[in-house]
N, CA, C and O of each residue as an XYZ file, in Angstrom:
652
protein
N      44.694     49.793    -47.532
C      44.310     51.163    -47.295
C      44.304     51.915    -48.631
O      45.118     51.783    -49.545
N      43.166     52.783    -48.576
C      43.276     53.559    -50.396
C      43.172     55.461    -49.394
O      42.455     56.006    -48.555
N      44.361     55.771    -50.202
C      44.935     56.979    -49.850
C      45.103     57.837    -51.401
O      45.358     57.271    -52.465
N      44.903     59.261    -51.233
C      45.285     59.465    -51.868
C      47.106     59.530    -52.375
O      47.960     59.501    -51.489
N      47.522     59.619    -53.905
C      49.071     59.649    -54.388
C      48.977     60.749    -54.282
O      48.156     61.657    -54.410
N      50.935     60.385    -53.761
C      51.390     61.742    -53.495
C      53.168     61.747    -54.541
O      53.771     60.754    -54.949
N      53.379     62.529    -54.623
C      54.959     62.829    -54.947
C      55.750     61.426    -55.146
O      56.048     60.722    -56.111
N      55.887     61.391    -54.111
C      56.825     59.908    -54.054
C      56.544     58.558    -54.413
O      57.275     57.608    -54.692
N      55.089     58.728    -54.326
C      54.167     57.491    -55.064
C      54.781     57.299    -56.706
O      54.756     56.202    -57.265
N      55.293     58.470    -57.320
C      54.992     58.227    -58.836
C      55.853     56.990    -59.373
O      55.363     56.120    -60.092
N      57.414     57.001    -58.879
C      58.193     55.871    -59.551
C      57.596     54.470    -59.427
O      57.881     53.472    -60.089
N      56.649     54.615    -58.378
C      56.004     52.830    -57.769
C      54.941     52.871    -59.091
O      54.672     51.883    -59.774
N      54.269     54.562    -59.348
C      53.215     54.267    -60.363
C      53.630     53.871    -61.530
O      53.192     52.790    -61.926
N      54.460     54.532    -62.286
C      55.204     54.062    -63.436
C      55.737     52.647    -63.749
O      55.615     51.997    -64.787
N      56.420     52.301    -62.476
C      56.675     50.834    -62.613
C      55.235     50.027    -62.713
O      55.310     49.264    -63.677
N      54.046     49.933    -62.106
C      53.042     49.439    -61.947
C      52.364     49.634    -63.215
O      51.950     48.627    -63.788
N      52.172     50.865    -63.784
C      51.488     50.991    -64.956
C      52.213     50.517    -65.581
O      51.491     49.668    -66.104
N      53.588     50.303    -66.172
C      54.170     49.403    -67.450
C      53.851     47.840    -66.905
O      53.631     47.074    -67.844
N      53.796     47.332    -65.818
C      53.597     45.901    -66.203
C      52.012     45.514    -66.116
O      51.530     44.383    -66.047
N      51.170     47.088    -66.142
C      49.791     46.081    -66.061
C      49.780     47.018    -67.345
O      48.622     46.964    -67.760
N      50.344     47.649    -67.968
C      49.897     48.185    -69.798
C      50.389     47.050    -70.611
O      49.825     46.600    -71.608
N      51.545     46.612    -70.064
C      51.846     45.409    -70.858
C      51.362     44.154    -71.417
O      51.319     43.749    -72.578
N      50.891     43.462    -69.935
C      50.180     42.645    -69.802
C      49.173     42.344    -70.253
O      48.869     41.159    -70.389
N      48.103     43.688    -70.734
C      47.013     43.857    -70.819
C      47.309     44.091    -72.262
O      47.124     43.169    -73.056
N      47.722     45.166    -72.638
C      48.053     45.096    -74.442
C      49.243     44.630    -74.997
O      49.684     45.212    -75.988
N      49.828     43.690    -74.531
C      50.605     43.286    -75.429
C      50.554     41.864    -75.327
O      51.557     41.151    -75.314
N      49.501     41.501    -75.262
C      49.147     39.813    -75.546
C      49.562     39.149    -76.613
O      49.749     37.980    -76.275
N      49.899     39.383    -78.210
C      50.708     38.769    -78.875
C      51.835     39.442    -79.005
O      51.985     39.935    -80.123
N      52.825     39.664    -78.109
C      54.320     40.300    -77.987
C      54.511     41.197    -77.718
O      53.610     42.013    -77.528
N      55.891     41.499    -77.561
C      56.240     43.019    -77.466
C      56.653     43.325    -78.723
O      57.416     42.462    -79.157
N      56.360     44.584    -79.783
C      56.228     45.434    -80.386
C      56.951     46.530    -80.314
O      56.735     47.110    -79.250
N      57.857     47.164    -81.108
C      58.059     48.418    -81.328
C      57.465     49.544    -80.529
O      57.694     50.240    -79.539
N      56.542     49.347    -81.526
C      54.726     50.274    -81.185
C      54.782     50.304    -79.355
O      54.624     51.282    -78.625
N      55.026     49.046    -79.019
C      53.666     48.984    -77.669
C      55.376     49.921    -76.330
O      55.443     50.939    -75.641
N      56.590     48.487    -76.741
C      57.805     49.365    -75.881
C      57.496     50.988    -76.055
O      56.674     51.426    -75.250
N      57.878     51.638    -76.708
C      57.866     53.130    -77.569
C      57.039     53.816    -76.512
O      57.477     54.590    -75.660
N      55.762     53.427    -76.678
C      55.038     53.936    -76.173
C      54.374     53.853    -74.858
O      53.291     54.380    -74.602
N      55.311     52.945    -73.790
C      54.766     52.043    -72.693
C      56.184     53.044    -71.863
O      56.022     53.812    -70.915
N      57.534     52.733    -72.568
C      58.386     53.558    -71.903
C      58.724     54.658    -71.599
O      59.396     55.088    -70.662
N      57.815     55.513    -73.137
C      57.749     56.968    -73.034
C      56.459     58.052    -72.253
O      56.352     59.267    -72.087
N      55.580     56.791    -71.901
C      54.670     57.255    -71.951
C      54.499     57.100    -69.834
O      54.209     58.110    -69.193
N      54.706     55.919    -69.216
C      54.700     55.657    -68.228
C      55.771     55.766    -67.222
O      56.219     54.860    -66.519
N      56.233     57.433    -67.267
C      57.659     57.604    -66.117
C      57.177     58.346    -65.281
O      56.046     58.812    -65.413
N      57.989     58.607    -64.206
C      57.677     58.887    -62.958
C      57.250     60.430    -62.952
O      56.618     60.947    -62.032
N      57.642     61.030    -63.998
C      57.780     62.623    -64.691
C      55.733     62.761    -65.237
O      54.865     63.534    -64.832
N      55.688     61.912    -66.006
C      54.188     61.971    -66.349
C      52.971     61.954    -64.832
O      51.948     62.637    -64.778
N      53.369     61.164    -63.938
C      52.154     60.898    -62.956
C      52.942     62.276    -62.087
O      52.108     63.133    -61.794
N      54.076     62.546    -61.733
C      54.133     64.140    -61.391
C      53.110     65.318    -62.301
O      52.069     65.869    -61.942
N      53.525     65.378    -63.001
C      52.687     66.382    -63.727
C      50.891     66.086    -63.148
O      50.260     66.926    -62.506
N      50.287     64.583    -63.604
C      49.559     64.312    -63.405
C      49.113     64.991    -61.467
O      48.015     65.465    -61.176
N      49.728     64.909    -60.946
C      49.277     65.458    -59.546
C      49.160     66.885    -59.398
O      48.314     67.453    -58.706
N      50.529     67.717    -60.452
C      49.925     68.716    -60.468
C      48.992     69.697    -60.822
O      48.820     70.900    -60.627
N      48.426     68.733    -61.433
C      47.122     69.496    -62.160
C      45.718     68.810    -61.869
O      45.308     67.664    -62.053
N      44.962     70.322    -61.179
C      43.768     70.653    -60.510
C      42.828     69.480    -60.985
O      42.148     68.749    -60.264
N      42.948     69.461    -62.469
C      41.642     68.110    -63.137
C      41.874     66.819    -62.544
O      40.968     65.988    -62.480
N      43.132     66.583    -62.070
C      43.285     64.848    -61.902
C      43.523     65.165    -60.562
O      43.842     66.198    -59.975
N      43.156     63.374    -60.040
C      43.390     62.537    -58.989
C      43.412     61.331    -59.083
O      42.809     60.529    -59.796
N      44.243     61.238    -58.216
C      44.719     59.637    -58.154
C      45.026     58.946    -56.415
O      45.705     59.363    -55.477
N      44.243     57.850    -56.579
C      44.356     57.262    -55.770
C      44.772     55.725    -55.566
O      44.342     54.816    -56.277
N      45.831     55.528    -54.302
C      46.068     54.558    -54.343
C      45.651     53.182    -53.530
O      44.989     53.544    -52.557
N      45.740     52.180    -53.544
C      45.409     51.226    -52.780
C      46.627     50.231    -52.297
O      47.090     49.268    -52.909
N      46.852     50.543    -51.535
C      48.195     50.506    -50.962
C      47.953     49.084    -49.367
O      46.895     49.047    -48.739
N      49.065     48.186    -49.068
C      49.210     47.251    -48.062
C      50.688     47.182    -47.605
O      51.763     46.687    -47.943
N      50.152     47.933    -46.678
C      51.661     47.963    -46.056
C      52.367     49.475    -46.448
O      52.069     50.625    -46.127
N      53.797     48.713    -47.574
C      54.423     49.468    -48.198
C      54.432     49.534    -49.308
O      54.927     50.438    -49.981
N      53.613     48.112    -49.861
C      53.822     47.874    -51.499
C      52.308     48.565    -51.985
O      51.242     48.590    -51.369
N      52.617     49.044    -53.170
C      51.068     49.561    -53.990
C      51.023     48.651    -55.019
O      51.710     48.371    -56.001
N      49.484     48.082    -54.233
C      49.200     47.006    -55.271
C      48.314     47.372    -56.568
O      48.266     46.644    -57.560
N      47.418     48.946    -56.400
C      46.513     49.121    -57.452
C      46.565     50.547    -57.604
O      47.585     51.086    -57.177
N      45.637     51.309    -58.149
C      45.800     52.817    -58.688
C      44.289     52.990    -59.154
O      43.439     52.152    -59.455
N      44.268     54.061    -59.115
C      43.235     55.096    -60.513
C      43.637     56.215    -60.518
O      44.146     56.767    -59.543
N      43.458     56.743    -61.678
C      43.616     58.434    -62.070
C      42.049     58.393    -62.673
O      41.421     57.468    -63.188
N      41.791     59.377    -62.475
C      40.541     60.266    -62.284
C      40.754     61.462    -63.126
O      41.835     62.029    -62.967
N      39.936     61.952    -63.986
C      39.784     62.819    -65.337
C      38.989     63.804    -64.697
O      38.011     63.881    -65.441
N      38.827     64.576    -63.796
C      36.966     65.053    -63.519
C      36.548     66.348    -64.598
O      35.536     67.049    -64.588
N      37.423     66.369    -65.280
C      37.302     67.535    -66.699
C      37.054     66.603    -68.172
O      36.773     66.948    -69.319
N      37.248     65.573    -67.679
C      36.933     65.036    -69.290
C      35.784     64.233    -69.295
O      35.711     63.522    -68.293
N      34.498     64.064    -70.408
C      33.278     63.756    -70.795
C      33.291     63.142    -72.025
O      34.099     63.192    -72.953
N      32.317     62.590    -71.879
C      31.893     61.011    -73.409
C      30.587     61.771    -73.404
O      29.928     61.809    -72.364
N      30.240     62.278    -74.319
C      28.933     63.092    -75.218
C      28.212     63.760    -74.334
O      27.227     64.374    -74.744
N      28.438     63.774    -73.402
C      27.406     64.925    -72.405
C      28.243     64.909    -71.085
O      29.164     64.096    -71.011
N      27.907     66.020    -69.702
C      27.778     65.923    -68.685
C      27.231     64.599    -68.268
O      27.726     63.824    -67.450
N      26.518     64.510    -68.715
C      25.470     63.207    -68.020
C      26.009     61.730    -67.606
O      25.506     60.874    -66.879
N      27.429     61.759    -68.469
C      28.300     60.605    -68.140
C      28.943     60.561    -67.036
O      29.096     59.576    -66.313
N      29.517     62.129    -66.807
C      30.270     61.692    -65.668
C      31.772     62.323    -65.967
O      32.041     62.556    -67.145
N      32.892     62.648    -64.814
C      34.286     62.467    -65.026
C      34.842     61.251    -65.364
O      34.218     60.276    -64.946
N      36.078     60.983    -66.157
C      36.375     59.713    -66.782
C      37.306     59.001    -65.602
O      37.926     59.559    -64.697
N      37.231     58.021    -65.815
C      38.466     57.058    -64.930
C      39.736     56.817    -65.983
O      39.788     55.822    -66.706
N      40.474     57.572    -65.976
C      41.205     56.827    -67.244
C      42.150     55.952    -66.823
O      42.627     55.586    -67.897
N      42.630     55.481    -66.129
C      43.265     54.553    -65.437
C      42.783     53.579    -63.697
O      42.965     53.812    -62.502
N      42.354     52.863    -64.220
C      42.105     51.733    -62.928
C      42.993     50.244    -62.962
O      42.602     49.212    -63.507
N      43.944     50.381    -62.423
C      45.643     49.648    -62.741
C      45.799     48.478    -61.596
O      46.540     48.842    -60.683
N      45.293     47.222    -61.451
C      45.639     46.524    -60.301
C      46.738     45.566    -60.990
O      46.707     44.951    -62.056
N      47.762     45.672    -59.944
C      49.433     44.896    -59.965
C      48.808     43.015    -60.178
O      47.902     42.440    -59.575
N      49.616     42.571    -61.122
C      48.794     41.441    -61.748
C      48.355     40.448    -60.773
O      47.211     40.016    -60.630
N      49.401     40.141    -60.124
C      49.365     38.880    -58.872
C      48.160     39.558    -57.939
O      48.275     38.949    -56.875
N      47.184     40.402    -57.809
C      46.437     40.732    -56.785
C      45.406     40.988    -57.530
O      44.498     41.577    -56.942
N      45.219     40.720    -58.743
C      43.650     41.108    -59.844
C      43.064     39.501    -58.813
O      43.513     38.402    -58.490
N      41.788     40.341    -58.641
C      40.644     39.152    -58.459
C      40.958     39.327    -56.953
O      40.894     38.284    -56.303
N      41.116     39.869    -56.629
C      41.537     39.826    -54.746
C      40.224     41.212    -54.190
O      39.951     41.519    -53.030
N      39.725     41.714    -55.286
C      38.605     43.019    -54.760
C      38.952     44.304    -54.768
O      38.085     45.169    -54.645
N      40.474     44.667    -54.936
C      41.506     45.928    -54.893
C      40.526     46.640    -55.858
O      40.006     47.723    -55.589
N      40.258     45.768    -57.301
C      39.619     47.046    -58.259
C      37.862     47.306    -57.991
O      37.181     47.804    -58.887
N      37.443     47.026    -57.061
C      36.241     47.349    -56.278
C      35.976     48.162    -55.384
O      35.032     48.918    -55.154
N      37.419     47.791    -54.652
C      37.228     49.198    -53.460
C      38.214     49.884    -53.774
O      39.040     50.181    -52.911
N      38.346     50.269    -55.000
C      38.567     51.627    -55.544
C      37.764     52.207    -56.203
O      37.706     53.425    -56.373
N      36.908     51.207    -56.737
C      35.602     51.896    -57.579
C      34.637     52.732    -56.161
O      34.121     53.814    -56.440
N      34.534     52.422    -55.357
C      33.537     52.079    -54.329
C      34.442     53.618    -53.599
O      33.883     54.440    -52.874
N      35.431     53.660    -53.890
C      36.158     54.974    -53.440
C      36.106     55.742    -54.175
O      35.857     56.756    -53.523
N      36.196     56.080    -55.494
C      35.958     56.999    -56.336
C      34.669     57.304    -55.823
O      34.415     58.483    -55.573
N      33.584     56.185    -55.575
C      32.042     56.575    -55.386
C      31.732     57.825    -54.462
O      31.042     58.830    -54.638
N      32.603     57.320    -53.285
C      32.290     58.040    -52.318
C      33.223     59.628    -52.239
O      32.947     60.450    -51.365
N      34.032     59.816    -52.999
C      34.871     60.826    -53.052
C      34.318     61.867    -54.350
O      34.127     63.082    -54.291
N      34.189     61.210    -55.185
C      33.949     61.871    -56.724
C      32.457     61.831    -57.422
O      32.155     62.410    -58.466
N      31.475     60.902    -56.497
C      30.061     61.049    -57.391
C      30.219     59.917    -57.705
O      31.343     59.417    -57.664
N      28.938     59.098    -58.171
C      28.696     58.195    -58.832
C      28.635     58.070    -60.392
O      28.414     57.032    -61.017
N      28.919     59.571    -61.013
C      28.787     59.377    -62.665
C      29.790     59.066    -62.734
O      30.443     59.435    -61.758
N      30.473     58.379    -63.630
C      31.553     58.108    -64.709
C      31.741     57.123    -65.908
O      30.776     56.424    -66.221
N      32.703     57.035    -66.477
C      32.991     56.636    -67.484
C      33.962     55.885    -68.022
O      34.430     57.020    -68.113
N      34.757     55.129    -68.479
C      35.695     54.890    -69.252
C      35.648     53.910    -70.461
O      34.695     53.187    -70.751
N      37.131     54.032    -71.282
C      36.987     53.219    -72.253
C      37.956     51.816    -71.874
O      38.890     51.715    -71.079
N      37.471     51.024    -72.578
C      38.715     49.679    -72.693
C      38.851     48.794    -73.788
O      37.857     48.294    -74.315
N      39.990     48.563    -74.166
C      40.023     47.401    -75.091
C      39.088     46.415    -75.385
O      38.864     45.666    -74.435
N      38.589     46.227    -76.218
C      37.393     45.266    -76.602
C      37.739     43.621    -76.295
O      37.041     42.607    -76.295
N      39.330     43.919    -76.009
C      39.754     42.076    -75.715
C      40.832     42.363    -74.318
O      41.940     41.887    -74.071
N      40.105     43.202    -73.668
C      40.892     43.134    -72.007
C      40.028     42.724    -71.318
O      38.838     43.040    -71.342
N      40.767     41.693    -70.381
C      40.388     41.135    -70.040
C      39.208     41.537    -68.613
O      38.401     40.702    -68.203
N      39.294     42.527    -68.199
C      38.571     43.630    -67.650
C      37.278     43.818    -67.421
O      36.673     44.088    -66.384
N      36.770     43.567    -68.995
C      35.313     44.144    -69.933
C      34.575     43.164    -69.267
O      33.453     43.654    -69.399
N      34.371     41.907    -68.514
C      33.962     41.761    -67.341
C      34.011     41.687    -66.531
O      33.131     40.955    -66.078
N      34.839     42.194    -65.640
C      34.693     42.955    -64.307
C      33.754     44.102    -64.527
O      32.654     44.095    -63.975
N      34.079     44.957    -65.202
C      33.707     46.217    -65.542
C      31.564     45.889    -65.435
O      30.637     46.275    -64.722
N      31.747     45.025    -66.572
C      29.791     44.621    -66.453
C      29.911     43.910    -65.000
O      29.872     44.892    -64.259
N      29.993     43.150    -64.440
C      29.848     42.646    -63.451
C      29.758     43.703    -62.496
O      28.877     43.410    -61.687
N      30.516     45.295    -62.119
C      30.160     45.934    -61.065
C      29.439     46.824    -61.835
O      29.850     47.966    -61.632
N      28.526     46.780    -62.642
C      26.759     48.059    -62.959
C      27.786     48.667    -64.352
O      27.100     48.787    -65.367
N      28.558     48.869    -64.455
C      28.833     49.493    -66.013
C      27.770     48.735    -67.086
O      27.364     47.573    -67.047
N      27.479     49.751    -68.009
C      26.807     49.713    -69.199
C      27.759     50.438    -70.340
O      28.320     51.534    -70.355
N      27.697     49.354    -71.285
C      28.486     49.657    -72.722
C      27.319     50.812    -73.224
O      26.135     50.541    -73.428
N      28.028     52.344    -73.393
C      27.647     53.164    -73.602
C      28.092     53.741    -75.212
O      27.560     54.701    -75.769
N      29.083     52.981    -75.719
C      29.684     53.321    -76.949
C      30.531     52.587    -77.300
O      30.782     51.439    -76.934
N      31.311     53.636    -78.495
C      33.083     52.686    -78.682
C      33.421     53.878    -78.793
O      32.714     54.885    -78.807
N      35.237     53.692    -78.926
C      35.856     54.793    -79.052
C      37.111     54.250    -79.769
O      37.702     53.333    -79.200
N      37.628     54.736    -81.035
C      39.060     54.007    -81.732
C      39.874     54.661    -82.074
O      39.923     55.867    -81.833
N      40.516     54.173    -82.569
C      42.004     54.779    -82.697
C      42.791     53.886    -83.052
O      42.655     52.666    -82.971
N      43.921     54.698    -83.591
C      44.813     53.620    -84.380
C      46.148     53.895    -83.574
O      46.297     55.012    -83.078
N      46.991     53.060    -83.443
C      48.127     52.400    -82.713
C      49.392     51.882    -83.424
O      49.953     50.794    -83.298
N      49.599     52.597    -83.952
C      50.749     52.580    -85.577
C      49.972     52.199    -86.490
O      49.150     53.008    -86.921
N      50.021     51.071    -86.940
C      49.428     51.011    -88.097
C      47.928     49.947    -88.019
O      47.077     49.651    -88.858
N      48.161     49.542    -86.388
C      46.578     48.786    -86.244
C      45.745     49.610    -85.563
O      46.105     50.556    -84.862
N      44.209     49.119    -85.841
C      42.856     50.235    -85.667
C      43.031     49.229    -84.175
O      43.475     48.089    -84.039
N      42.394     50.350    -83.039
C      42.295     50.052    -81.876
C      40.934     49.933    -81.570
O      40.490     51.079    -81.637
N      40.075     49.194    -81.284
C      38.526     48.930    -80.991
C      38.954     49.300    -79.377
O      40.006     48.976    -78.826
N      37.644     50.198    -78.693
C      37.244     49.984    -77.179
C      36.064     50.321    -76.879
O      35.387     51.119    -77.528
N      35.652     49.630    -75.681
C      34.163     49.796    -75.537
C      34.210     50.886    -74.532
O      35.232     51.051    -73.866
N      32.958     51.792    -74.352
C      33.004     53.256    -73.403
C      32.229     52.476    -72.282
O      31.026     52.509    -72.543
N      32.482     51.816    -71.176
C      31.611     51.867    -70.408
C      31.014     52.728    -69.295
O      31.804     53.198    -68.476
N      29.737     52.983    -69.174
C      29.189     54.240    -68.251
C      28.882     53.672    -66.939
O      28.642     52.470    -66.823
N      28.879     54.562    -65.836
C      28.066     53.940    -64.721
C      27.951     55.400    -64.029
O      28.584     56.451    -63.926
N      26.098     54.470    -63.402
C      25.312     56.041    -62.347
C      24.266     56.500    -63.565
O      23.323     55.866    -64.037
N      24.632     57.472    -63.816
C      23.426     58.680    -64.436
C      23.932     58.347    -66.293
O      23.177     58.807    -67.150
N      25.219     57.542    -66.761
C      24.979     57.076    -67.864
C      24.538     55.901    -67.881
O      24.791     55.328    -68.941
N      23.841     55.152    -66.956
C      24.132     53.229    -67.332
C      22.066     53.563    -67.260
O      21.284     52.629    -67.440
């Protein structure tokens, strides 16, 4: 079932987002850099805030009792025009259930809730970047940044009215 998060959802989110941020960027180890910023960055205090404010949503995909996947939803933030879309900045499926369809029919829920424009970025070596082409995204850009002292490559992919 994909419901929207509520309040009590957040400690399940926090736990969920550190082991799929991990997983996903910290493929040669854990790091200073990546802990630092994985522990400070993913508590139950951040996805509160996150609910209270009008720009975001988040939804979950939930079985049973356990939440196996997520998105947060940007609908105030844009990649070079309107024309892209609100951003997805988080689409989070719990590792043991990637490849099961969870991150489809959440896309397929954003569709029907939020419009078909959007956007996001991803690591140029997550493992993701095909799924992402495989459901209609088009590499629309890059976007970088640096991460202590290494440059971060990601690709912007668009879908709808950017692809």
């Amino acid at each position: 079932m994909i419901r929207n998060a509520c309040g009590s959802d957040c400690i399940n989110l926090a736990a969920l987002s550190l082991d799929v941020w991990l997983q996903t960027y910290s493929v040669d180890g854990i790091c200073k850099e990546s802990s630092t910023f994985a522990l400070s960055t993913f508590t139950e205090e951040y996805f509160k805030q996150r609910l209270r404010d009008s720009k975001y949503r988040c939804l979950v995909f939930e079985d049973g009792m356990y939440i196996r996947g997520f998105t947060l939803i940007n609908l105030e933030s844009r990649f070079q025009s309107d024309v892209n879309g609100f951003e997805i900045e988080k689409l989070y499926v719990h590792s043991p259930f990637q490849g099961r369809g969870i991150g489809r029919k959440l896309l397929a829920e954003i569709k029907e809730q939020f419009g078909d424009r959007f956007w996001l970025y991803t690591w140029v070596r997550n493992k993701s970047v095909g799924f992402y082409e495989k459901c209609g995204f088009k590499n629309i850009g890059s976007y970088s940044f640096m991460f202590g002292a290494d440059p971060i490559e990601n690709h912007v992919f668009g879908y709808g009215g950017s692809s």
